[in-house]
Coordinates of C-alpha atoms in Angstrom, one line a residue:
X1 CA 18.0 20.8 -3.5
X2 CA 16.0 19.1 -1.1
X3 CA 14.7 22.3 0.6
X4 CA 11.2 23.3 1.1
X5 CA 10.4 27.1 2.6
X6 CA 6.6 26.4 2.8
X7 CA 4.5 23.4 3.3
X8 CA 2.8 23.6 -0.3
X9 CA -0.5 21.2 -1.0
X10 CA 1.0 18.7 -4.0
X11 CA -0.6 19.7 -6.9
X12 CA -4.2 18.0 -6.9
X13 CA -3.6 16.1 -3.7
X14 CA -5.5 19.0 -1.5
X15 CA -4.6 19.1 2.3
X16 CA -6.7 20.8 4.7
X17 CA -6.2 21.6 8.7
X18 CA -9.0 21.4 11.2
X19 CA -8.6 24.9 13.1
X20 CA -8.3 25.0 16.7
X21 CA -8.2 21.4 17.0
X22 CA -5.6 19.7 19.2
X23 CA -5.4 16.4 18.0
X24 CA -2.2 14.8 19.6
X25 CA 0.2 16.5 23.0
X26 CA 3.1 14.4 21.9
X27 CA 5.0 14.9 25.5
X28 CA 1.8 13.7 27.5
X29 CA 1.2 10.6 24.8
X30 CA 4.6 9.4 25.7
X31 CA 4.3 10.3 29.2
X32 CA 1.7 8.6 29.7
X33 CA 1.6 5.1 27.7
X34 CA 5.5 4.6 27.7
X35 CA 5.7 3.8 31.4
X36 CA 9.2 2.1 32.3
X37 CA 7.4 0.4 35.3
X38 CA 6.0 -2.1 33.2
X39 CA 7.7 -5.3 31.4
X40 CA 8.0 -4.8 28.1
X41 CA 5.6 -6.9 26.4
X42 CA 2.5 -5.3 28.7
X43 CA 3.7 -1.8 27.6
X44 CA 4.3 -3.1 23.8
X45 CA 0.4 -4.2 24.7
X46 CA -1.3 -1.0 26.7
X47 CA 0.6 1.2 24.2
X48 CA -1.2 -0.2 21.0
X49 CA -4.5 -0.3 22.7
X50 CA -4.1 3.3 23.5
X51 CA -3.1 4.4 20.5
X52 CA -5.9 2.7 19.2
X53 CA -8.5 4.2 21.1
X54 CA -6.4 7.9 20.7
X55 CA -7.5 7.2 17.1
X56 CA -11.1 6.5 18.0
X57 CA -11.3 9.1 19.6
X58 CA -9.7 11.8 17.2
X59 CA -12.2 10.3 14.4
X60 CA -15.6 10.8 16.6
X61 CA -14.0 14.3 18.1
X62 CA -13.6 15.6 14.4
X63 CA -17.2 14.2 13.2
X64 CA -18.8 15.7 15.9
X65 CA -16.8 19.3 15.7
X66 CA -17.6 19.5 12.2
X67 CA -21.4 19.0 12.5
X68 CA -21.6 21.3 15.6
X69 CA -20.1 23.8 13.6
X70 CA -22.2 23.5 10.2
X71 CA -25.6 23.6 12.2
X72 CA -24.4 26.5 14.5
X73 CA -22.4 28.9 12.1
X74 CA -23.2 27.3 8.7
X75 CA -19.3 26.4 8.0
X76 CA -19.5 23.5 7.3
X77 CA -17.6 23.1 3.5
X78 CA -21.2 22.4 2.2
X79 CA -22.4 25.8 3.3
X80 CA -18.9 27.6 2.1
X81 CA -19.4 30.7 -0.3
X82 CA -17.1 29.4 -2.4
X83 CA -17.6 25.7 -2.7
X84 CA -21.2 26.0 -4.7
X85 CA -19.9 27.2 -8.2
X86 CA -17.7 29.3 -9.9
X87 CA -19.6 32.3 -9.6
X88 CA -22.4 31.4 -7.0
X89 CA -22.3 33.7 -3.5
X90 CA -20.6 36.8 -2.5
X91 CA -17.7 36.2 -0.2
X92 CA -18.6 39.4 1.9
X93 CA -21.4 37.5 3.8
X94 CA -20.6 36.8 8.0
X95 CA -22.0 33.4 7.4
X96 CA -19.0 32.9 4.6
X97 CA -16.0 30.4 5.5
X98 CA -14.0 30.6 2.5
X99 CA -10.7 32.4 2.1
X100 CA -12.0 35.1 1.2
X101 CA -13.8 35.8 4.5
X102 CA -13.7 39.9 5.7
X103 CA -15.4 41.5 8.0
X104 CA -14.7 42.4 11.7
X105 CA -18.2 40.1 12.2
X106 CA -16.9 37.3 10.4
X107 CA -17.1 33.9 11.9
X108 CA -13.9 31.9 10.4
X109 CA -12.3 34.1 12.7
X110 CA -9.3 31.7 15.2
X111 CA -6.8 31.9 17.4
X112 CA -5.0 30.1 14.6
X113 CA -5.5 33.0 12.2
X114 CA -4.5 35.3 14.9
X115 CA -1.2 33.6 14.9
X116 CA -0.8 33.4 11.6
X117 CA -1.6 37.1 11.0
X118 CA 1.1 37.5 13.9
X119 CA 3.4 35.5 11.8
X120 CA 3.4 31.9 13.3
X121 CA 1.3 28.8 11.4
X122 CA 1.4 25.5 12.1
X123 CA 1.3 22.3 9.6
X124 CA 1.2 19.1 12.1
X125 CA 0.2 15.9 10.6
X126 CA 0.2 12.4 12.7
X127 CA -0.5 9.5 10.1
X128 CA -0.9 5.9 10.9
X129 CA -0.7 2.7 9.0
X130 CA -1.9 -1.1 8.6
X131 CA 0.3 -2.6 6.5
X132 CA 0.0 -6.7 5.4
X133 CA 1.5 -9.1 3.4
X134 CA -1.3 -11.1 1.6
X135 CA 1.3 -13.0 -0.1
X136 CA 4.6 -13.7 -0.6
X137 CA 7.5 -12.1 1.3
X138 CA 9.5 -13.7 4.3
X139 CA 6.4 -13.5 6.5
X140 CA 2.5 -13.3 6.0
X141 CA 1.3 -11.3 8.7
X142 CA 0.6 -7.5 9.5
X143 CA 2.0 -4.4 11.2
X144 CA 0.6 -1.2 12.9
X145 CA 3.0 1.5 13.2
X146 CA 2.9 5.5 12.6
X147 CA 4.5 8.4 12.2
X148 CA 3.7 11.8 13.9
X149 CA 5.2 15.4 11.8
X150 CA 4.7 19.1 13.6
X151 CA 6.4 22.0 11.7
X152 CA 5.8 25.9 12.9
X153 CA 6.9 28.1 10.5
X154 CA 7.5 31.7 11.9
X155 CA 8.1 34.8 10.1
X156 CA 10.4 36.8 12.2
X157 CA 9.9 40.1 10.3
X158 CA 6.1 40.2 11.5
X159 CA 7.4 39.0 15.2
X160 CA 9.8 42.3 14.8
X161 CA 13.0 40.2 14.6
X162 CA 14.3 41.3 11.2
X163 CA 12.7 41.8 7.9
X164 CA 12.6 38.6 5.5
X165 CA 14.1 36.4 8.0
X166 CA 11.9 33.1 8.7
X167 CA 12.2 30.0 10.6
X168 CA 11.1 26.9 10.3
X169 CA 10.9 23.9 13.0
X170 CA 10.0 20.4 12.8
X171 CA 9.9 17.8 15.1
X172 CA 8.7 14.0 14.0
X173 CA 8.7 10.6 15.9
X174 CA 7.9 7.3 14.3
X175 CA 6.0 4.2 16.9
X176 CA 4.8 0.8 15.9
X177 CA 6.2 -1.6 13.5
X178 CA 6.6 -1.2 10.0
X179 CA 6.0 -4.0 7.4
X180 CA 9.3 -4.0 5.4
X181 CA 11.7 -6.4 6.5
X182 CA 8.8 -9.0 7.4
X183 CA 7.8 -8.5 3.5
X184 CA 11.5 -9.1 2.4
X185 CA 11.8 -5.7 0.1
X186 CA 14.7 -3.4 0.2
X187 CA 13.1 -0.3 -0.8
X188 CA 10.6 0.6 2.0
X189 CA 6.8 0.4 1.3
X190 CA 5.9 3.0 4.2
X191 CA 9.0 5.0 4.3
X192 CA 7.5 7.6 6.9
X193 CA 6.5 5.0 9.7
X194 CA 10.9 4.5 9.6
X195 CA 11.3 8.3 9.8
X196 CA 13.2 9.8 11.1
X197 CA 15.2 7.1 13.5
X198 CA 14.3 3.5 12.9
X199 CA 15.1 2.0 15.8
X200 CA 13.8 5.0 18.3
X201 CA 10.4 5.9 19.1
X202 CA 12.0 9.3 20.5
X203 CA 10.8 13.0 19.4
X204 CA 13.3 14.2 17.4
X205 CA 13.7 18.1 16.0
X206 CA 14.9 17.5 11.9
X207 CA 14.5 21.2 11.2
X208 CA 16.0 24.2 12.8
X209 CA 16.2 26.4 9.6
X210 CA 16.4 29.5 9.3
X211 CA 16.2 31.5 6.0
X212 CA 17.2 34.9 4.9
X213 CA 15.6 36.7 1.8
X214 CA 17.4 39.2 0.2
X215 CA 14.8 39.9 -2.9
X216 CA 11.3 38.8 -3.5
X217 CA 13.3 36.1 -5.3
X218 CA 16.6 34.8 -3.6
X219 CA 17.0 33.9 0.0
X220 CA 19.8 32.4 1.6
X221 CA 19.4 29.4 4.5
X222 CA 21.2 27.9 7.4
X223 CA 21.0 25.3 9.9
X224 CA 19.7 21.9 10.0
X225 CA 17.2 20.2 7.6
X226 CA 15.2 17.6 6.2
X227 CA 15.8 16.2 2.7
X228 CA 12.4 14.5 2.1
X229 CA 11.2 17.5 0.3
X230 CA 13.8 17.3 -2.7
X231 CA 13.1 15.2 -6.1
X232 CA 9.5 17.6 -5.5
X233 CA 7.1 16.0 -8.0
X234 CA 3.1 17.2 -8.4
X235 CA 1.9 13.5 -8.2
X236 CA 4.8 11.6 -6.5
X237 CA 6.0 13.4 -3.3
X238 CA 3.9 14.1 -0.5
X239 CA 6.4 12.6 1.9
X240 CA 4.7 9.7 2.6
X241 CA 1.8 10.8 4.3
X242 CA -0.5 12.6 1.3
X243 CA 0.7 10.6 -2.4
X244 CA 2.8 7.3 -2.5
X245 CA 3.7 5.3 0.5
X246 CA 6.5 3.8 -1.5
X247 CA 9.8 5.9 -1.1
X248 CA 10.1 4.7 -4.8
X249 CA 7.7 7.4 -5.8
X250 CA 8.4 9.7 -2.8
X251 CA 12.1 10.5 -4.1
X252 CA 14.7 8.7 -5.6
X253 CA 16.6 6.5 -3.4
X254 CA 19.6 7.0 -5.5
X255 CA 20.2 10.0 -3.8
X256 CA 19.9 8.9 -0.9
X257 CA 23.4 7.3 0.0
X258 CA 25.2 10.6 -0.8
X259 CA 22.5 12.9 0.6
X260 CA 21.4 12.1 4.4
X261 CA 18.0 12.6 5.9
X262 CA 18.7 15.1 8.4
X263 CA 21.8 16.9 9.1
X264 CA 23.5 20.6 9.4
X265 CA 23.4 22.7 6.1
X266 CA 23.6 26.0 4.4
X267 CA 22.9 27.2 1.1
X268 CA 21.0 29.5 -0.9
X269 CA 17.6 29.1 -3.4
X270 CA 16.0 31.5 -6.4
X271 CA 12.2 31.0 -6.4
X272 CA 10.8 30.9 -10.0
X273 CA 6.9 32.5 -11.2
X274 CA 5.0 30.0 -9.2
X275 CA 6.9 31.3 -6.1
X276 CA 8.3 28.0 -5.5
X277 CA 12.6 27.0 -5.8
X278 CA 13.6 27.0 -9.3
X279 CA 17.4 26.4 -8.1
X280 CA 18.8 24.9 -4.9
X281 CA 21.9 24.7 -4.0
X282 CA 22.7 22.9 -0.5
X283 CA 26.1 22.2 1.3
X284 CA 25.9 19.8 4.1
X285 CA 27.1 18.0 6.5
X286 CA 27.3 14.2 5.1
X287 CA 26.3 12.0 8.1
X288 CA 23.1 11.6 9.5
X289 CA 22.7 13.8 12.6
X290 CA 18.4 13.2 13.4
X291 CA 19.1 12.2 16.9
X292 CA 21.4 14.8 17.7
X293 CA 22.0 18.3 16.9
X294 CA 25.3 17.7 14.5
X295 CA 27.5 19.9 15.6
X296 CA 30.5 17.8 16.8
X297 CA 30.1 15.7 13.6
X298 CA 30.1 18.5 11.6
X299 CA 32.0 18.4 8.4
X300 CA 34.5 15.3 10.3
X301 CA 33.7 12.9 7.8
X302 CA 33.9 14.9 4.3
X303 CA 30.7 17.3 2.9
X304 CA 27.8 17.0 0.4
X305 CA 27.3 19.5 -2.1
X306 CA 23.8 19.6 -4.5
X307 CA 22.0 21.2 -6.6
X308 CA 18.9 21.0 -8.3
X309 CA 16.6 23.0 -10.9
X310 CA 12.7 22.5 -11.6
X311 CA 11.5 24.6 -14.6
X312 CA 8.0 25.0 -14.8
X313 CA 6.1 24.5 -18.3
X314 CA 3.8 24.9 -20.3
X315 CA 3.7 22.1 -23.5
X316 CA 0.2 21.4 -23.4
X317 CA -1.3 23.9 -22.4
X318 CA -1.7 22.7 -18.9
X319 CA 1.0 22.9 -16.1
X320 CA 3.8 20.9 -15.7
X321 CA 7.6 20.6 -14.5
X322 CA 11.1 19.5 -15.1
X323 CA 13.3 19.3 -12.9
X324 CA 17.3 18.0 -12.9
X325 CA 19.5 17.6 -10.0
X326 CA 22.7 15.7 -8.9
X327 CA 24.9 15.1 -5.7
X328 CA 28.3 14.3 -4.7
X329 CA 29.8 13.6 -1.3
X330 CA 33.5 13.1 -0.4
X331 CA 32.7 11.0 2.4
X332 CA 34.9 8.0 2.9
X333 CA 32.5 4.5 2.3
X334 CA 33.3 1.4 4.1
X335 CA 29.9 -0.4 4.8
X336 CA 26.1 0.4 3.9
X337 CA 26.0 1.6 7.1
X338 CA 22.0 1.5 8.7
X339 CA 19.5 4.3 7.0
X340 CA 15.6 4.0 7.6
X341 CA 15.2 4.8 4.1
X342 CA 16.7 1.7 3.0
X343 CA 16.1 -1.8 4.2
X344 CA 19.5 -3.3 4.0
X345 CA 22.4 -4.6 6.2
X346 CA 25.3 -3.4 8.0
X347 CA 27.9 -5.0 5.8
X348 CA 31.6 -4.6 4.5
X349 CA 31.9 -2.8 1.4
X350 CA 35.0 -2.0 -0.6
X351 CA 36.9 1.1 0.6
X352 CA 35.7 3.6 -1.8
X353 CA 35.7 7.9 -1.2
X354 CA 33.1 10.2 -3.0
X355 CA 29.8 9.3 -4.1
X356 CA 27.3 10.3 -6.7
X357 CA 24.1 10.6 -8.2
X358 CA 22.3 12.2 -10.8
X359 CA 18.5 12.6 -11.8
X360 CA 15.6 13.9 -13.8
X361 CA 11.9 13.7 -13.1
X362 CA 8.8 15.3 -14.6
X363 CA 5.0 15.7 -14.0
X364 CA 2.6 17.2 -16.4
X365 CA -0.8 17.7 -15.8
X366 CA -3.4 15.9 -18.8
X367 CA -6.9 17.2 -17.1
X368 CA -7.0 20.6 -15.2
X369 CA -10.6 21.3 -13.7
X370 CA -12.0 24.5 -15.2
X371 CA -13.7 26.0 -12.3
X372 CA -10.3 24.9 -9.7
X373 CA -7.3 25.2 -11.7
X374 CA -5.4 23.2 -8.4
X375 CA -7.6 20.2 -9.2
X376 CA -5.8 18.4 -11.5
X377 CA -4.2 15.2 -12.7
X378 CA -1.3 13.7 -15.1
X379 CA 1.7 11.4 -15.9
X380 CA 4.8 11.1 -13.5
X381 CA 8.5 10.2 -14.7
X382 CA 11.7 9.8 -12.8
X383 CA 14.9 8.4 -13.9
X384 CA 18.5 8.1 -12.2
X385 CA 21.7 7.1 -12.2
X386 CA 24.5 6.8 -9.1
X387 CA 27.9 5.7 -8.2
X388 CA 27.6 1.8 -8.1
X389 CA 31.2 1.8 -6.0
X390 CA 28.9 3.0 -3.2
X391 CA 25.6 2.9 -3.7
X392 CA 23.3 -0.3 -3.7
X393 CA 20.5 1.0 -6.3
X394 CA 22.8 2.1 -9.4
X395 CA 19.8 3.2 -11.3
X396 CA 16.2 3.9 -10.9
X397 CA 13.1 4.1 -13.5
X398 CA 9.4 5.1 -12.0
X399 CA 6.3 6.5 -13.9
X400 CA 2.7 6.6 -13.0
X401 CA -0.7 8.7 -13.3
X402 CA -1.8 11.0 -10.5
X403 CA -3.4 13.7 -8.9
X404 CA -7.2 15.1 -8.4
X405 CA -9.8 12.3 -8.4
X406 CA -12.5 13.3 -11.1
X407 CA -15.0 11.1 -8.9
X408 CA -15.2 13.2 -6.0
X409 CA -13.8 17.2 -4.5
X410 CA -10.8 16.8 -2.2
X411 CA -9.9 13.1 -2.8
X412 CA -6.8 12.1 -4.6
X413 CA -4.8 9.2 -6.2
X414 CA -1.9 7.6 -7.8
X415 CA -0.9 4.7 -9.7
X416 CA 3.2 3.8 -10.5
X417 CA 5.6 1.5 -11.8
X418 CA 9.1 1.7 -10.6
X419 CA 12.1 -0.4 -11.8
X420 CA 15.1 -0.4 -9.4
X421 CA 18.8 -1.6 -10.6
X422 CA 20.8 -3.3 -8.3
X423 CA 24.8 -1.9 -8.1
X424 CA 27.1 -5.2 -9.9
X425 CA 30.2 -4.5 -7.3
X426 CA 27.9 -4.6 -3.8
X427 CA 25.2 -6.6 -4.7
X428 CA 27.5 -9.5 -4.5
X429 CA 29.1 -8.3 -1.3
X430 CA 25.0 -8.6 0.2
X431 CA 24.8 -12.3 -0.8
X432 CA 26.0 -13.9 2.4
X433 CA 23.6 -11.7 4.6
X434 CA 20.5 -11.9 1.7
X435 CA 21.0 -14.7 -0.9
X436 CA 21.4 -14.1 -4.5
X437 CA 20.5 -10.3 -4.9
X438 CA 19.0 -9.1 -8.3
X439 CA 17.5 -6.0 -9.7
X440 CA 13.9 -5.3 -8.2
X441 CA 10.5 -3.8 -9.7
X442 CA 7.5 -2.6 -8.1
X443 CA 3.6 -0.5 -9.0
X444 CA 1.8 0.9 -6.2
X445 CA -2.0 2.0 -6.9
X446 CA -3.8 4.2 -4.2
X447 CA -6.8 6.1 -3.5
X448 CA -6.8 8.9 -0.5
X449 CA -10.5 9.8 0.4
X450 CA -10.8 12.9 2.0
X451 CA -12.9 12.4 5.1
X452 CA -13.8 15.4 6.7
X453 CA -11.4 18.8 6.5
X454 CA -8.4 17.1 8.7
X455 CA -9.2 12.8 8.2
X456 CA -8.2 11.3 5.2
X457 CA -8.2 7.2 4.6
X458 CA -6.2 5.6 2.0
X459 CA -6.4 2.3 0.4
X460 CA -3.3 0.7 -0.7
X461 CA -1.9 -2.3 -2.7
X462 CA 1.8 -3.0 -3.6
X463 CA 3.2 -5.3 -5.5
X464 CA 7.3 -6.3 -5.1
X465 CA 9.4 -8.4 -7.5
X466 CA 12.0 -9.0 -4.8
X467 CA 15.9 -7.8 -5.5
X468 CA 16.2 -11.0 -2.7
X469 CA 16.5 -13.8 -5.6
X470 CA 15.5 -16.5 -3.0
X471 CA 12.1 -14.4 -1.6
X472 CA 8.7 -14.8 -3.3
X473 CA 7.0 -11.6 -4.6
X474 CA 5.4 -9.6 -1.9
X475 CA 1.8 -8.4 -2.8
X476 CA 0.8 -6.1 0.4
X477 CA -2.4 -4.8 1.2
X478 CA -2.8 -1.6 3.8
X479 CA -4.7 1.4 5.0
X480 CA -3.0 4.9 5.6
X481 CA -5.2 7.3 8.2
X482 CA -4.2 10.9 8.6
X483 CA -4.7 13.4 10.5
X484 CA -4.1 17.1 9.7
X485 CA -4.0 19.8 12.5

């Protein structure tokens, strides 16, 4: 559970990388616009404007690199062998930028490839959001904030390490402000702008794994991780940054009181046909350790242990999944404790040890393009259930459409319901610090349009029935910019 090897494009929501540009030094942007000479409301100031123009300026760089390129070496995607048809040009021409390129005279030909043919790729994205409540909510007003995500993946048997031994690294920070607690909701509407500490604008490493394969089919995994990538869905995952906003219909957030974001684990996976995890199972530490490296924490307060299956099928005659998993931690609960991937306070619970959770969720693809069978779209389901002694959400309900747009190549969107039940024995202990505290439903609709190769814009509207009894439905409007080098 909750393990991804490879950065894998969610089915119909394409991703693309802009080779051999550097879009963001992440020491020097601190460096430089986090000064500790000014006061703190001038650097709150300088540092949005520079962000600002950073963005400006990453938008009208990757404009004009594009169209440089596609009147010097014809590369642009519009001039791409394979982008004109299903069986339009040979792929053998220098002039040719699709994957498929060969020749020692090719042109697609990059340091990055060199890299990767060493055995090192890179999958850094930095995505920013504008978040507002129209109406409704605690507070009608906006928020900028961000979130910045660089993973190297490294295959040590090409570096000459050891055969079937890779490693993967990520580091993340988050900036800004996020628009939750001014809109009132629990569940957050732009989970990654919180990840991975909320109250730190600090670069954090969340991933230091390291992953063993025995066969072309088992592999075995140690160190610390992320758990964003469990729950995977086709058209609801994407942590954050590529599908929903909404960590409703990123993963269910009845796992996450058991399961932490980022800690020390091991465990071992069995990929299936598609090459992707059929069956996870993790052991891990059960506190969150993103701001530190985990070790003296490890194992002091009790241990996680999950598991999780996704079967792949075919039912009508198009791809799909279904996937079951389910958690349990022995950790001692006292209070909610504070977690950035729910918006809650740091209140007194009822002693209680072990927690649980167990889900379901399925995608199945309805349209499947007949000359791209990775453009397509479908229905979403997830359902839940979790200790309510523990956990605030006792069960969760989501479903929605998604994938490929059938209005244009390389864009993507999504559409979802989700209906959240609030736990009877602590939403009564939240009433002093929230009010009278209900269950909670929610849809999100999007559309991500695919700018250039590494720019994509996305549209977005939420709409909250509040678990806060006493706060107005929040209807939010906001744009989601990302940038993929």
């Amino acid at each position: 559970m909750f393990l991804c090897i490879q950065e894998m494009n969610g089915s119909g929501a394409q991703t693309t990388e802009m080779e051999g540009v550097n879009c963001l030094d992440d020491e020097a942007f601190f460096e430089r616009f986090r000064g500790t000479s000014m006061d703190q409301n001038q650097s709150a100031q300088n540092l949005h404007i520079a962000r600002v123009v950073l963005c400006a300026g990453f938008i009208l760089a990757s404009f004009g690199i594009q169209t440089a390129q596609a009147q010097v070496d014809d590369c642009s995607p519009l001039f791409a062998c394979d982008s004109v048809g299903c069986d339009s040009l040979s792929c053998d021409s220098a002039l040719c930028c699709g994957e498929n390129c060969s020749g020692e005279d090719c042109l697609c030909k990059s340091i990055r490839k060199s890299l990767a043919d060493s055995g090192i790729t890179f999958s850094n994205n930095l995505t920013q959001y504008y978040f507002g409540t129209v109406s409704g909510g605690l507070e009608e007003t906006a928020r900028y904030g961000g979130h910045g995500d660089y993973v190297a993946n490294m295959d040590l048997g090409k570096l000459g390490v050891h055969e079937g031994l890779f490693l993967k690294l990520r580091a993340e920070h988050r900036f800004g402000q996020t628009i939750g607690e001014s809109a009132g909701v629990i569940l957050p509407p732009t989970l990654a702008a919180d990840l991975p500490v909320a109250d730190s604008e600090g670069l954090y490493l969340t991933n230091v794994l390291f992953t063993q394969f025995l066969s072309e089919r088992f592999a075995v995994y140690a160190g610390k991780l992320d758990t964003l990538d469990g729950d995977a869905n086709a058209y609801a995952s994407g942590r954050g940054i590529t599908q929903f906003s909404n960590v409703a219909f990123i993963a269910n957030p009845i796992v996450l009181r058991s399961v932490p974001y980022s800690s020390l684990g091991c465990g071992f996976i069995v990929l299936g046909d598609e090459g992707e995890p059929a069956f996870n199972f993790l052991v891990m530490n059960p506190t969150d350790t993103a701001d530190s490296d985990g070790f003296d924490e490890l194992f002091a307060d009790g241990v996680v242990v999950s598991g999780e299956m996704r079967v792949a099928t075919d039912w009508l005659g198009t791809p799909g999944h279904q996937l079951i998993g389910a958690s349990w931690s022995s950790r001692d609960y006292v209070s909610l404790g504070q977690d950035p991937r729910i918006i809650l306070p740091n209140v007194a619970i009822n002693r209680a040890s072990d927690s649980w959770s167990v889900y379901w969720n399925t995608d199945q693809a309805l349209w499947v393009d007949p000359c791209d069978s990775s453009r397509h779209w479908g229905y979403f389901a997830r359902a839940g259930i979790a200790d309510s002694d523990t956990n605030p959400i006792s069960y969760l309900l989501s479903a929605g459409l998604g994938g490929a747009s059938p209005l244009r190549d390389g864009d993507s969107f999504g559409v979802g319901y989700y209906y959240s039940g609030t736990s009877d024995e602590i939403g009564p202990l939240l009433v002093g610090a929230l009010g009278p505290i209900g269950d909670s439903q929610g849809v999100e609709v999007f559309y991500r349009s695919q700018l250039t190769e590494s720019i994509s814009v996305t549209p977005d509207f939420q709409w909250v029935d509040q678990a806060r009894e006493q706060v107005a439905d929040a209807y939010l409007l906001g744009l989601r910019m990302n940038i993929a080098f």
